[in-house]
Coordinates of C-alpha atoms in Angstrom, one line a residue:
X16 CA 78.9 54.4 83.4
X17 CA 75.9 55.8 83.3
X18 CA 77.0 59.1 81.5
X19 CA 79.4 57.2 79.2
X20 CA 76.1 54.7 77.9
X21 CA 74.4 58.6 78.1
X22 CA 76.9 59.8 75.7
X23 CA 77.2 57.2 73.0
X24 CA 73.7 57.5 73.4
X25 CA 73.9 61.4 72.0
X26 CA 76.5 60.7 69.7
X27 CA 74.5 57.8 67.5
X28 CA 71.4 60.3 67.9
X29 CA 73.5 63.0 66.5
X30 CA 74.2 60.0 64.2
X31 CA 71.2 59.0 63.0
X32 CA 69.4 62.2 62.6
X33 CA 72.1 63.1 60.2
X34 CA 70.8 59.5 58.2
X35 CA 69.8 59.5 54.7
X36 CA 67.3 56.8 55.6
X37 CA 65.5 55.9 58.7
X38 CA 66.5 54.0 62.1
X39 CA 64.4 52.5 64.7
X40 CA 65.1 50.8 68.2
X41 CA 62.4 48.7 69.2
X42 CA 62.6 46.4 72.4
X43 CA 62.1 42.3 72.0
X44 CA 58.6 42.8 73.1
X45 CA 57.8 45.2 69.9
X46 CA 57.7 48.5 71.2
X47 CA 59.5 51.7 69.7
X48 CA 62.5 52.6 72.0
X49 CA 63.7 55.0 70.0
X50 CA 63.1 56.0 65.7
X51 CA 65.5 59.1 64.3
X52 CA 63.4 62.3 62.1
X53 CA 63.5 60.4 58.8
X54 CA 61.9 57.5 60.2
X55 CA 59.1 59.3 62.0
X56 CA 58.8 61.4 58.9
X57 CA 58.0 58.3 57.1
X58 CA 55.3 57.0 58.6
X59 CA 53.5 60.1 58.7
X60 CA 54.6 60.9 62.7
X61 CA 56.8 63.3 64.2
X62 CA 59.4 61.2 66.5
X63 CA 57.7 62.1 70.0
X64 CA 54.5 60.3 69.0
X65 CA 56.0 56.9 68.0
X66 CA 58.2 56.4 71.2
X67 CA 56.1 53.6 73.2
X68 CA 54.0 52.6 70.4
X69 CA 53.9 49.2 69.3
X70 CA 55.6 47.8 65.8
X71 CA 52.0 46.4 64.8
X72 CA 50.9 50.9 64.4
X73 CA 52.6 50.2 60.7
X74 CA 51.1 47.0 59.5
X75 CA 47.7 45.7 58.6
X76 CA 47.4 42.0 60.3
X77 CA 48.7 40.9 56.5
X78 CA 51.9 42.4 57.0
X79 CA 52.2 41.5 60.7
X80 CA 52.8 38.0 59.4
X81 CA 56.2 39.2 57.2
X82 CA 57.0 41.0 59.9
X83 CA 56.6 38.5 63.0
X84 CA 58.4 36.5 60.9
X85 CA 61.5 38.2 60.5
X86 CA 61.6 39.3 64.2
X87 CA 62.3 35.5 64.3
X88 CA 64.8 34.7 61.6
X89 CA 66.6 37.9 63.6
X90 CA 66.3 35.8 67.6
X91 CA 67.6 33.0 65.5
X92 CA 70.2 34.7 63.0
X93 CA 70.5 37.9 64.7
X94 CA 70.2 39.9 60.8
X95 CA 68.7 39.6 58.5
X96 CA 69.2 42.0 55.5
X97 CA 67.9 43.8 52.3
X98 CA 63.5 42.6 53.3
X99 CA 61.0 44.1 51.6
X100 CA 58.1 45.2 54.0
X101 CA 54.7 46.6 53.6
X102 CA 53.9 50.1 55.7
X103 CA 51.1 52.0 56.3
X104 CA 51.5 55.4 57.8
X105 CA 49.5 57.7 59.7
X106 CA 47.3 58.7 57.0
X107 CA 46.2 54.9 56.1
X108 CA 48.2 55.3 52.8
X109 CA 51.1 52.5 52.0
X110 CA 54.3 51.8 50.8
X111 CA 57.4 49.9 51.1
X112 CA 60.7 49.8 53.0
X113 CA 63.9 47.7 52.1
X114 CA 64.7 47.3 55.6
X115 CA 68.1 45.5 57.6
X116 CA 68.1 44.4 60.9
X117 CA 70.1 43.5 63.6
X118 CA 69.5 41.8 67.3
X119 CA 71.6 44.0 70.1
X120 CA 73.2 41.9 73.0
X121 CA 74.8 43.3 76.4
X122 CA 78.5 42.4 76.6
X123 CA 77.2 39.0 78.0
X124 CA 75.4 37.8 75.1
X125 CA 72.1 38.6 76.1
X126 CA 70.3 40.1 73.8
X127 CA 69.1 43.7 74.7
X128 CA 66.8 45.2 71.9
X129 CA 66.4 45.2 67.5
X130 CA 68.2 47.6 65.9
X131 CA 66.4 48.4 62.3
X132 CA 67.4 50.9 59.1
X133 CA 64.1 51.5 57.0
X134 CA 64.8 52.9 53.2
X135 CA 61.4 53.8 51.1
X136 CA 61.6 52.6 47.9
X137 CA 58.1 52.5 46.9
X138 CA 58.6 53.9 44.1
X139 CA 61.5 51.9 42.9
X140 CA 58.8 48.7 43.8
X141 CA 55.9 50.6 41.9
X142 CA 58.7 50.9 38.8
X143 CA 59.0 47.1 39.3
X144 CA 55.4 46.2 39.5
X145 CA 54.5 47.6 36.6
X146 CA 57.5 46.7 35.1
X147 CA 56.9 43.4 36.2
X148 CA 53.2 43.9 35.2
X149 CA 54.0 45.5 31.5
X150 CA 56.8 42.5 30.6
X151 CA 53.5 39.9 31.7
X152 CA 51.0 41.9 29.2
X153 CA 53.9 42.1 26.7
X154 CA 55.0 38.1 26.9
X155 CA 50.7 37.6 27.6
X156 CA 50.6 39.4 24.5
X157 CA 53.0 37.5 22.0
X158 CA 51.9 34.4 23.0
X159 CA 48.8 34.4 22.7
X160 CA 49.4 36.4 19.3
X161 CA 48.3 35.0 15.9
X162 CA 51.8 35.6 14.3
X163 CA 54.7 33.6 14.5
X164 CA 57.1 35.9 17.2
X165 CA 60.4 34.5 17.5
X166 CA 64.2 36.5 18.4
X167 CA 67.1 35.4 16.7
X168 CA 71.0 36.3 17.0
X169 CA 73.4 37.7 13.9
X170 CA 74.4 34.0 13.4
X171 CA 70.4 32.6 12.9
X172 CA 70.1 31.4 15.9
X173 CA 66.6 31.1 17.6
X174 CA 66.7 32.7 20.9
X175 CA 63.0 32.9 22.0
X176 CA 59.6 31.6 19.7
X177 CA 56.4 32.1 20.9
X178 CA 53.6 28.9 20.8
X179 CA 52.2 30.0 17.3
X180 CA 55.8 30.0 15.5
X181 CA 56.5 26.2 17.3
X182 CA 53.2 24.7 16.3
X183 CA 53.5 26.4 12.3
X184 CA 57.8 25.0 12.5
X185 CA 56.2 21.3 14.0
X186 CA 58.3 21.8 17.6
X187 CA 57.3 22.9 21.5
X188 CA 58.7 26.4 22.3
X189 CA 61.3 24.8 24.1
X190 CA 62.5 22.8 21.7
X191 CA 63.3 25.6 19.2
X192 CA 65.6 27.7 21.4
X193 CA 69.4 27.7 20.3
X194 CA 68.5 25.9 16.4
X195 CA 69.4 27.6 13.5
X196 CA 67.9 29.1 10.3
X197 CA 69.2 25.8 8.7
X198 CA 67.6 23.6 10.9
X199 CA 64.4 24.8 10.3
X200 CA 64.2 25.7 6.4
X201 CA 65.7 24.5 2.6
X202 CA 69.1 25.7 2.7
X203 CA 68.5 28.4 -0.3
X204 CA 65.2 30.2 2.0
X205 CA 67.6 30.0 5.1
X206 CA 70.5 32.1 3.4
X207 CA 67.9 34.2 2.8
X208 CA 66.9 35.1 5.1
X209 CA 70.0 35.3 7.2
X210 CA 71.5 37.7 4.7
X211 CA 68.5 40.2 5.3
X212 CA 68.4 39.4 9.3
X213 CA 72.1 40.0 9.3
X214 CA 71.8 43.3 7.5
X215 CA 68.8 44.4 10.7
X216 CA 71.4 43.6 13.1
X217 CA 74.2 46.0 11.1
X218 CA 72.0 49.1 9.7
X219 CA 69.7 49.1 13.1
X220 CA 67.3 49.4 10.4
X221 CA 63.7 47.5 10.7
X222 CA 62.7 45.1 7.1
X223 CA 59.6 44.3 5.7
X224 CA 58.7 41.5 2.7
X225 CA 56.9 39.2 1.6
X226 CA 58.2 36.2 0.5
X227 CA 57.4 32.4 0.3
X228 CA 58.8 29.7 2.6
X229 CA 59.1 26.3 3.0
X230 CA 57.8 24.7 6.0
X231 CA 57.3 21.0 6.2
X232 CA 57.5 20.5 3.2
X233 CA 55.0 23.1 1.6
X234 CA 55.0 25.7 0.3
X235 CA 53.1 28.9 2.1
X236 CA 53.9 32.7 1.4
X237 CA 53.9 35.4 4.7
X238 CA 55.0 38.9 5.8
X239 CA 57.4 39.3 8.3
X240 CA 58.0 42.5 9.7
X241 CA 62.3 42.2 11.2
X242 CA 62.7 45.1 13.2
X243 CA 66.4 45.0 15.6
X244 CA 66.3 44.9 19.4
X245 CA 69.0 46.8 21.9
X246 CA 70.2 45.9 24.7
X247 CA 70.9 48.5 28.1
X248 CA 73.6 49.9 25.8
X249 CA 71.7 50.8 22.8
X250 CA 73.6 48.1 21.3
X251 CA 71.4 46.1 18.3
X252 CA 72.9 42.6 18.7
X253 CA 69.3 40.6 17.9
X254 CA 66.3 40.9 16.0
X255 CA 62.6 40.1 16.5
X256 CA 60.7 38.1 13.5
X257 CA 57.3 39.0 13.3
X258 CA 55.6 36.6 10.3
X259 CA 52.3 36.6 9.8
X260 CA 50.9 33.2 7.3
X261 CA 49.1 35.0 4.5
X262 CA 48.8 32.2 2.2
X263 CA 44.7 32.2 2.2
X264 CA 45.4 36.5 1.5
X265 CA 47.5 35.2 -1.5
X266 CA 45.2 32.4 -2.8
X267 CA 42.6 34.5 -2.6
X268 CA 44.7 37.5 -4.4
X269 CA 45.6 34.8 -6.9
X270 CA 41.4 33.8 -7.6
X271 CA 40.8 37.5 -7.8
X272 CA 43.2 37.8 -10.7
X273 CA 42.0 35.1 -12.1
X274 CA 38.6 36.2 -11.9
X275 CA 39.2 39.2 -12.8
X276 CA 41.2 37.9 -15.5
X277 CA 38.2 36.3 -17.1
X278 CA 36.0 39.3 -16.9
X279 CA 37.9 41.2 -18.8
X280 CA 38.6 38.5 -21.8
X281 CA 34.9 37.5 -21.9
X282 CA 33.8 37.6 -25.0
X283 CA 30.4 39.0 -23.6
X284 CA 29.6 42.2 -22.4
X285 CA 30.2 42.6 -18.2
X286 CA 28.5 45.8 -16.5
X287 CA 27.4 46.4 -12.7
X288 CA 25.6 49.2 -11.9
X289 CA 23.7 50.6 -8.6
X290 CA 20.9 50.9 -7.2
X291 CA 20.2 54.1 -9.2
X292 CA 21.5 52.3 -12.4
X293 CA 24.6 54.2 -12.6
X294 CA 27.3 52.4 -14.2
X295 CA 30.0 51.2 -11.7
X296 CA 32.2 49.0 -14.1
X297 CA 32.0 48.0 -17.4
X298 CA 34.3 45.3 -19.1
X299 CA 36.5 46.0 -22.2
X300 CA 34.2 43.6 -23.9
X301 CA 30.9 45.5 -22.7
X302 CA 32.5 48.8 -23.8
X303 CA 33.5 47.7 -27.2
X304 CA 29.9 46.3 -27.7
X305 CA 28.7 50.3 -27.4
X306 CA 31.0 51.9 -29.2
X307 CA 32.7 53.6 -25.8
X308 CA 35.8 53.0 -23.8
X309 CA 35.6 51.5 -20.4
X310 CA 36.6 55.7 -19.1
X311 CA 34.0 56.3 -20.7
X312 CA 30.4 54.5 -19.6
X313 CA 31.7 55.4 -15.5
X314 CA 29.3 56.6 -14.3
X315 CA 26.9 56.5 -17.3
X316 CA 22.6 55.7 -16.9
X317 CA 22.1 52.2 -18.0
X318 CA 18.8 54.2 -19.9
X319 CA 21.9 56.5 -22.1
X320 CA 23.0 52.5 -23.7
X321 CA 18.9 51.4 -24.4
X322 CA 16.4 52.3 -27.0
X323 CA 14.0 54.8 -25.5
X324 CA 10.6 52.9 -27.7
X325 CA 11.3 49.8 -25.2
X326 CA 11.6 51.9 -21.9
X327 CA 8.8 50.3 -20.3
X328 CA 9.6 47.1 -20.6
X329 CA 13.4 48.2 -18.8
X330 CA 11.0 49.1 -16.3
X331 CA 9.7 46.0 -16.1
X332 CA 12.6 44.1 -16.4
X333 CA 14.6 46.0 -13.2
X334 CA 11.2 45.4 -10.9
X335 CA 11.3 41.2 -11.7
X336 CA 15.3 41.6 -11.3
X337 CA 15.0 43.6 -7.7
X338 CA 11.7 40.9 -6.7
X339 CA 12.6 37.4 -8.4
X340 CA 16.8 37.9 -8.7
X341 CA 17.3 38.0 -12.0
X342 CA 16.4 38.2 -15.1
X343 CA 17.2 36.6 -18.9
X344 CA 15.6 37.9 -22.0
X345 CA 16.4 39.7 -25.6
X346 CA 16.3 43.4 -25.7
X347 CA 17.6 46.4 -27.6
X348 CA 21.0 47.9 -27.3
X349 CA 21.6 52.0 -28.2
X350 CA 25.3 51.9 -29.6
X351 CA 27.6 55.4 -29.1
X352 CA 26.6 56.5 -33.0
X353 CA 23.2 56.0 -32.5
X354 CA 22.4 52.5 -34.2
X355 CA 20.5 50.2 -32.3
X356 CA 21.2 45.8 -32.4
X357 CA 20.0 43.5 -30.1
X358 CA 21.4 41.6 -27.6
X359 CA 20.7 38.6 -25.4
X360 CA 20.5 40.0 -21.4
X361 CA 21.5 38.0 -18.3
X362 CA 20.9 40.0 -15.1
X363 CA 21.5 39.5 -11.4
X364 CA 21.2 41.3 -8.2
X365 CA 23.8 42.0 -6.1
X366 CA 23.2 41.7 -2.0
X367 CA 25.6 42.4 0.7
X368 CA 26.7 40.3 3.7
X369 CA 22.9 41.2 5.5
X370 CA 21.2 40.1 2.5
X371 CA 20.4 43.6 1.2
X372 CA 20.6 44.6 -2.5
X373 CA 23.7 47.1 -3.1
X374 CA 23.4 46.6 -7.2
X375 CA 22.7 44.1 -10.3
X376 CA 25.1 42.7 -12.4
X377 CA 24.8 42.3 -16.4
X378 CA 26.2 40.0 -18.9
X379 CA 25.1 41.6 -22.2
X380 CA 26.2 39.7 -25.2
X381 CA 25.5 40.9 -28.2
X382 CA 23.7 38.6 -30.9
X383 CA 23.4 40.6 -34.3
X384 CA 25.0 38.6 -36.1
X385 CA 23.4 35.6 -34.6
X386 CA 20.2 36.9 -35.2
X387 CA 21.7 37.2 -38.6
X388 CA 22.3 33.4 -39.0
X389 CA 18.6 32.4 -37.1
X390 CA 17.1 34.4 -40.4
X391 CA 19.8 32.7 -42.6
X392 CA 18.8 29.6 -41.0
X393 CA 15.0 30.6 -41.2
X394 CA 15.1 31.4 -44.7
X395 CA 17.2 28.4 -46.1
X396 CA 14.8 26.3 -44.0
X397 CA 12.0 27.6 -46.1
X398 CA 13.8 26.4 -49.5
X399 CA 14.8 23.1 -48.4
X400 CA 11.2 22.4 -47.0
X401 CA 10.0 23.8 -50.6
X402 CA 12.6 21.6 -51.6
X403 CA 10.9 18.8 -50.1
X404 CA 7.4 19.8 -51.5
X405 CA 8.7 19.9 -54.3
X406 CA 10.3 16.4 -54.5
X407 CA 7.3 15.1 -52.6
X408 CA 4.3 16.3 -55.4
X409 CA 7.4 15.1 -57.9
X410 CA 7.9 11.3 -56.2
X411 CA 4.1 11.5 -55.9
X412 CA 3.5 11.9 -59.4
X413 CA 6.0 9.9 -60.6
X414 CA 4.8 6.9 -58.3
X415 CA 0.8 7.9 -59.6
X416 CA 2.2 7.7 -62.9
X417 CA 3.6 4.8 -63.5
X418 CA 0.9 2.9 -61.5
X419 CA -2.0 4.5 -63.7
X420 CA -0.4 4.4 -66.6
X421 CA 0.3 0.8 -67.1
X422 CA -3.8 0.3 -66.7
X423 CA -4.4 2.9 -69.1
X424 CA -2.3 1.7 -71.8
X425 CA -4.1 -1.3 -71.6
X426 CA -7.7 -1.0 -71.3
X427 CA -6.8 1.8 -74.5
X428 CA -5.0 -1.1 -76.2
X429 CA -8.6 -3.1 -75.2
X430 CA -10.6 -0.5 -76.7
X431 CA -8.5 -0.6 -79.7
X432 CA -8.9 -3.8 -80.5
X433 CA -13.4 -3.7 -80.0
X434 CA -13.3 -1.1 -82.3
X435 CA -11.6 -2.6 -84.9
X436 CA -13.5 -6.2 -84.7
X437 CA -17.4 -4.0 -84.5
X438 CA -16.4 -2.3 -87.4
X439 CA -16.9 -5.0 -89.9
X440 CA -20.1 -5.9 -88.0
X441 CA -23.8 -4.7 -87.7
X442 CA -22.5 -2.0 -84.9
X443 CA -24.5 0.7 -84.0
X444 CA -22.5 4.3 -84.9
X445 CA -23.6 5.6 -82.3
X446 CA -21.6 2.5 -80.3
X447 CA -18.9 2.9 -82.2
X448 CA -18.8 6.9 -81.7
X449 CA -19.0 6.6 -78.1
X450 CA -15.9 3.9 -77.7
X451 CA -14.1 6.0 -79.8
X452 CA -14.9 9.0 -77.2
X453 CA -13.7 6.9 -74.7
X454 CA -10.5 5.8 -76.4
X455 CA -9.8 9.5 -77.0
X456 CA -10.4 10.3 -72.9
X457 CA -8.3 7.3 -72.5
X458 CA -5.8 9.8 -74.4
X459 CA -6.6 13.0 -72.5
X460 CA -5.7 11.2 -68.8
X461 CA -2.7 9.3 -69.9
X462 CA -2.1 12.9 -71.5
X463 CA -2.4 14.8 -68.2
X464 CA -0.4 11.6 -66.2
X465 CA 2.6 12.8 -68.2
X466 CA 2.2 15.4 -67.8
X467 CA 2.6 15.1 -63.8
X468 CA 5.6 13.2 -64.9
X469 CA 7.3 15.2 -67.6
X470 CA 6.7 17.8 -63.8
X471 CA 8.3 15.6 -61.2
X472 CA 11.6 14.7 -64.2
X473 CA 11.4 19.3 -64.1
X474 CA 11.9 19.2 -60.6
X475 CA 15.2 17.0 -60.3
X476 CA 17.0 19.0 -63.5
X477 CA 18.9 20.5 -62.1
X478 CA 22.5 22.8 -63.8
X479 CA 25.4 20.8 -62.9
X480 CA 28.5 22.8 -62.4
X481 CA 32.0 22.5 -60.4
X482 CA 31.5 22.6 -56.4
X483 CA 33.9 23.5 -53.7
X484 CA 33.5 21.1 -51.7
X485 CA 35.4 22.6 -48.1
X486 CA 33.4 26.3 -49.0
X487 CA 29.6 24.3 -49.3
X488 CA 30.6 22.4 -46.4
X489 CA 31.9 25.2 -44.2
X490 CA 28.9 27.3 -45.0
X491 CA 26.5 25.2 -44.4
X492 CA 28.4 24.3 -40.7
X493 CA 28.2 27.3 -39.8
X494 CA 24.5 28.3 -40.8
X495 CA 24.0 25.2 -38.2
X496 CA 26.2 26.1 -35.4
X497 CA 23.7 27.7 -33.4
X498 CA 21.1 24.6 -33.5
X499 CA 24.0 22.6 -32.8
X500 CA 24.8 24.7 -29.5
X501 CA 21.1 24.8 -28.8
X502 CA 21.1 20.8 -28.6
X503 CA 24.8 20.6 -27.1
X504 CA 26.3 19.3 -30.3
X505 CA 29.8 20.6 -30.8
X506 CA 29.8 20.6 -34.9
X507 CA 33.2 20.5 -36.0
X508 CA 34.3 20.4 -39.5
X509 CA 38.1 18.9 -40.9
X510 CA 40.1 20.8 -43.4
X511 CA 39.0 19.3 -46.9
X512 CA 40.7 22.2 -48.7
X513 CA 42.7 19.8 -50.4
X514 CA 39.7 18.0 -51.8
X515 CA 39.0 18.3 -55.8
X516 CA 35.9 19.9 -56.5
X517 CA 33.1 18.0 -57.4
X518 CA 30.6 18.1 -60.3
X519 CA 26.8 18.9 -59.3
X520 CA 24.3 21.3 -58.8
X521 CA 25.9 23.9 -55.4
X522 CA 21.8 24.0 -54.5
X523 CA 21.5 20.5 -54.6
X524 CA 25.0 19.7 -52.6
X525 CA 23.7 22.3 -50.0
X526 CA 20.7 20.3 -49.5
X527 CA 22.8 17.1 -48.9
X528 CA 25.2 18.2 -45.8
X529 CA 21.6 20.5 -44.9
X530 CA 19.7 17.2 -44.5
X531 CA 22.3 14.5 -43.1
X532 CA 24.0 17.6 -40.5
X533 CA 20.7 18.3 -39.0
X534 CA 18.9 15.2 -38.8
X535 CA 22.1 14.1 -37.0
X536 CA 21.7 17.5 -34.6
X537 CA 17.6 16.6 -34.6
X538 CA 18.9 12.6 -33.2
X539 CA 20.4 14.3 -30.3
X540 CA 18.5 14.7 -27.0
X541 CA 20.2 17.8 -26.0
X542 CA 21.1 15.8 -22.4
X543 CA 24.6 15.5 -22.6
X544 CA 27.0 16.6 -25.2
X545 CA 27.2 15.1 -28.8
X546 CA 29.6 15.7 -31.3
X547 CA 28.9 16.1 -35.2
X548 CA 32.6 15.3 -37.2
X549 CA 32.3 16.4 -41.2
X550 CA 35.5 14.9 -42.8
X551 CA 36.5 14.0 -46.2
X552 CA 39.1 12.4 -48.5
X553 CA 40.2 11.3 -52.1
X554 CA 38.7 7.2 -53.2
X555 CA 40.3 6.6 -56.1
X556 CA 37.8 8.8 -58.7
X557 CA 36.3 9.6 -56.5
X558 CA 36.4 11.4 -52.9
X559 CA 34.3 10.3 -50.2
X560 CA 32.7 12.5 -47.4
X561 CA 32.1 11.5 -43.9
X562 CA 29.3 12.7 -41.0
X563 CA 30.6 11.0 -37.8
X564 CA 27.6 11.7 -34.6
X565 CA 27.4 10.7 -31.5
X566 CA 24.6 10.9 -31.3
X567 CA 22.5 7.8 -30.1
X568 CA 22.5 6.0 -33.5
X569 CA 19.5 4.4 -35.2
X570 CA 17.5 1.2 -34.4
X571 CA 18.8 -2.1 -36.4
X572 CA 15.1 -2.6 -37.6
X573 CA 15.3 1.2 -39.2
X574 CA 18.6 1.4 -41.0
X575 CA 17.0 -0.3 -44.5
X576 CA 14.4 2.0 -44.7
X577 CA 15.8 5.3 -43.5
X578 CA 16.0 6.2 -47.8
X579 CA 12.4 4.8 -48.6
X580 CA 10.5 7.7 -49.6
X581 CA 7.8 9.2 -46.1
X582 CA 9.9 6.8 -44.0
X583 CA 10.8 8.9 -40.7
X584 CA 11.0 7.9 -36.8
X585 CA 10.2 11.2 -35.9
X586 CA 6.9 12.3 -34.3
X587 CA 3.5 12.5 -36.0
X588 CA 4.0 16.2 -38.0
X589 CA 8.0 16.8 -37.4
X590 CA 9.5 14.9 -40.5
X591 CA 8.3 14.3 -43.8
X592 CA 10.7 11.0 -44.5
X593 CA 11.8 12.5 -47.2
X594 CA 15.3 14.0 -46.7
X595 CA 17.5 11.0 -46.7
X596 CA 15.7 10.0 -49.5
X597 CA 15.9 13.1 -51.7
X598 CA 19.6 12.6 -50.2
X599 CA 20.2 9.4 -51.8
X600 CA 18.3 10.1 -55.0
X601 CA 20.3 13.6 -55.7
X602 CA 23.5 11.5 -55.1
X603 CA 22.4 9.2 -56.8
X604 CA 21.5 11.4 -60.0
X605 CA 25.9 12.4 -60.7
X606 CA 26.6 8.7 -60.3
X607 CA 27.6 8.7 -56.4
X608 CA 25.9 6.7 -53.4
X609 CA 25.5 6.8 -49.6
X610 CA 25.6 4.8 -47.0
X611 CA 24.7 4.3 -43.5
X612 CA 26.8 2.3 -40.1
X613 CA 25.1 3.3 -37.3
X614 CA 25.2 2.0 -33.5
X615 CA 22.1 2.0 -31.7
X616 CA 23.2 3.4 -28.7
X617 CA 26.3 5.6 -29.2
X618 CA 26.6 7.2 -33.2
X619 CA 26.3 6.8 -37.2
X620 CA 28.5 7.2 -40.0
X621 CA 27.2 8.6 -42.6
X622 CA 29.2 7.8 -46.5
X623 CA 28.2 10.1 -49.5
X624 CA 30.5 9.4 -52.2
X625 CA 30.6 11.8 -54.9
X626 CA 32.5 11.4 -58.5
X627 CA 35.5 14.4 -58.8
X628 CA 35.7 17.1 -61.6
X629 CA 37.2 15.5 -65.4
X630 CA 39.6 18.1 -66.4

C-alpha cells in the first residue's frame, strides 16, 4: 500500500511539474506539504524552500483575510473556483493569481489536505485595472463635459446621454434612453439629423455641422460633431454625437456683423491707430474723406493726414487723449491731393482688459460744407440784422415824423396868422422879421422830418417779382438746418412743388421765412427733441404757408403783442422785437396777412397768406 501511494505521488509530481500553472498542497493548518516548480518560481522561491512554510509567507494581513475566507469556503463546500488572490513574492513585489481549490479527503470522507492551482494573471489584472480606470476617467469626462454627448443607433434611438444632454433636453439621463430623435425634436429637424447620422454609420466617416435646432420651443445654434463607433468586430453600428451650444457665439457674431456693417456704412470717418499713431483700421468713409482707399491708408502715420501747421496742436491733442481718455474739437486735415479741409474730430483711448492703453479710436467728419453753411448763415444774419436796423430806423423815423409833424403844422399856421394880424398894425418891423424867420425855421424842421419820412418809405420800397415758393423755402431751411440740429429741432419741409409763384420781392420773402423759422428754433430749449414743419396749400386766390412747431408755444397774454414794433419775450440784448413786425408789414404790403395759433406748453402755428401771380 505504501509503495502504491508513493507511486501515485511520483506520478502526480511528474504531471504537476510539467503543468503550466502552479500547484500546491497545504495541510489543514495552512502549512505547505508540496509545491511544484511553477508555484515556487511564481513566488520567487525554489520548491525545496517552501516545504513546511505557512501560507502567510505569501500574504500580508489584509490578503490573509481573503485567504481565510477561501479556506472556510473549502471546509464548507469542498472547493472554490476562479478566485483572484493577491500574493507577495520573496522580493516583496505583489502579483495577482487566479486560483482554484479542492479539499482532499480519504476513503472514509475525512479531510486530509488542500490542493490548489494558481495562474499569474497580474498582467491581465493590471490591464483590467487600467481599462477600468480609463473607463472611469472617460465616464467622468463625459459626464462633466460642457457639451451634450449622446450615442445613437441608425434608427435614431438614443442609447446613452450625459447629464448636459439631458439638461439641455429637459430630461433625466435615464429617461432619455430608448427615446428617438422624433420624440425630442420637431419632425423637420429630426429628419435632417437622422439622415446625417445614417450617412455617418453607413460610410464610417464623421461629420461636423453648424445648425439651428429647436429645443423646448426655443431656437438655438449648435456646433455638432457626429463620429462613428465601432464594435469588437470593427463594424460601425452606432454614432456618438457631441453638440456644443454656440448660440451666444452666433449672437456675438451677429452683433459684430451689425457693428461692422454700421461702422462701414457710417457717413462719419472711423479710424483705429496704435500707440505709435499708425493706422490699423479705417472705414470707407474715413478713406473717402481723405481721398484714399482703405488699403492705401493701412499703416500710414496719423501725421500724414494732419496739417503740418498744427503740429504742436496735434501733440497736445494726443497728450489729452492719453491723460484724459478723450478729446473733441475742430482740426485741419490734408487730402491725398494736398488740399486742406476742416474736420470735427472725436478721439477716445482704447484699453485692454487690464486697463492698459493699446491704441486710439477716432471719429472724423468733414465739416467743409457745414463751415460753408455757417458762413452763409452768418452773412445772412448780418443782412437780416442790417434789414432790421433799417426797418428800425424807418419805423422810428415814421413814428417821429408822425408825432412831430402835426404840432409843427399848428405852430406854423399860428405864426402865419399872427403875422397877418400884425402887418395891419404899428408892430415893429423887427418883430415881424423875427416871426417870419421863425416860420421859415418851422418849415425847415418840417422839411427835415419829411426827409425822415421819405427815408422810411424808401427803406421799405422793394422791386416785386415772381418768386418760386418751394425753391426759397428749401434754401432757407437748408441754411438753418445746422442751427436746428444744435437745438435738437427736426426741420421738415413738405412738398410744395405744385404751388404757383407768388408776387413779392425774393429778399423780403426770405426775410419772412428766416424770421418765422429762426424764432421757432430759438424758442426750443434744447433739452428735448422738437419739430418744425413748413407746409403750404392753395386757398382760393392765395397760397397759405403754415409754420407749425412743437417748441413750447406763446403765453396767451403775449399773443396780441407779438407783431408790435420792439415787443420781444427774449432776454435783454438778445432781440430787437422787430422780426415779426417786419414779417407783418412785408406780408401786408403785397396784400397778404399773417396770423398765429398757439398753445402754451405745446407749440405754435403761423399762417401766412400771399397772393399768387396773375397771368
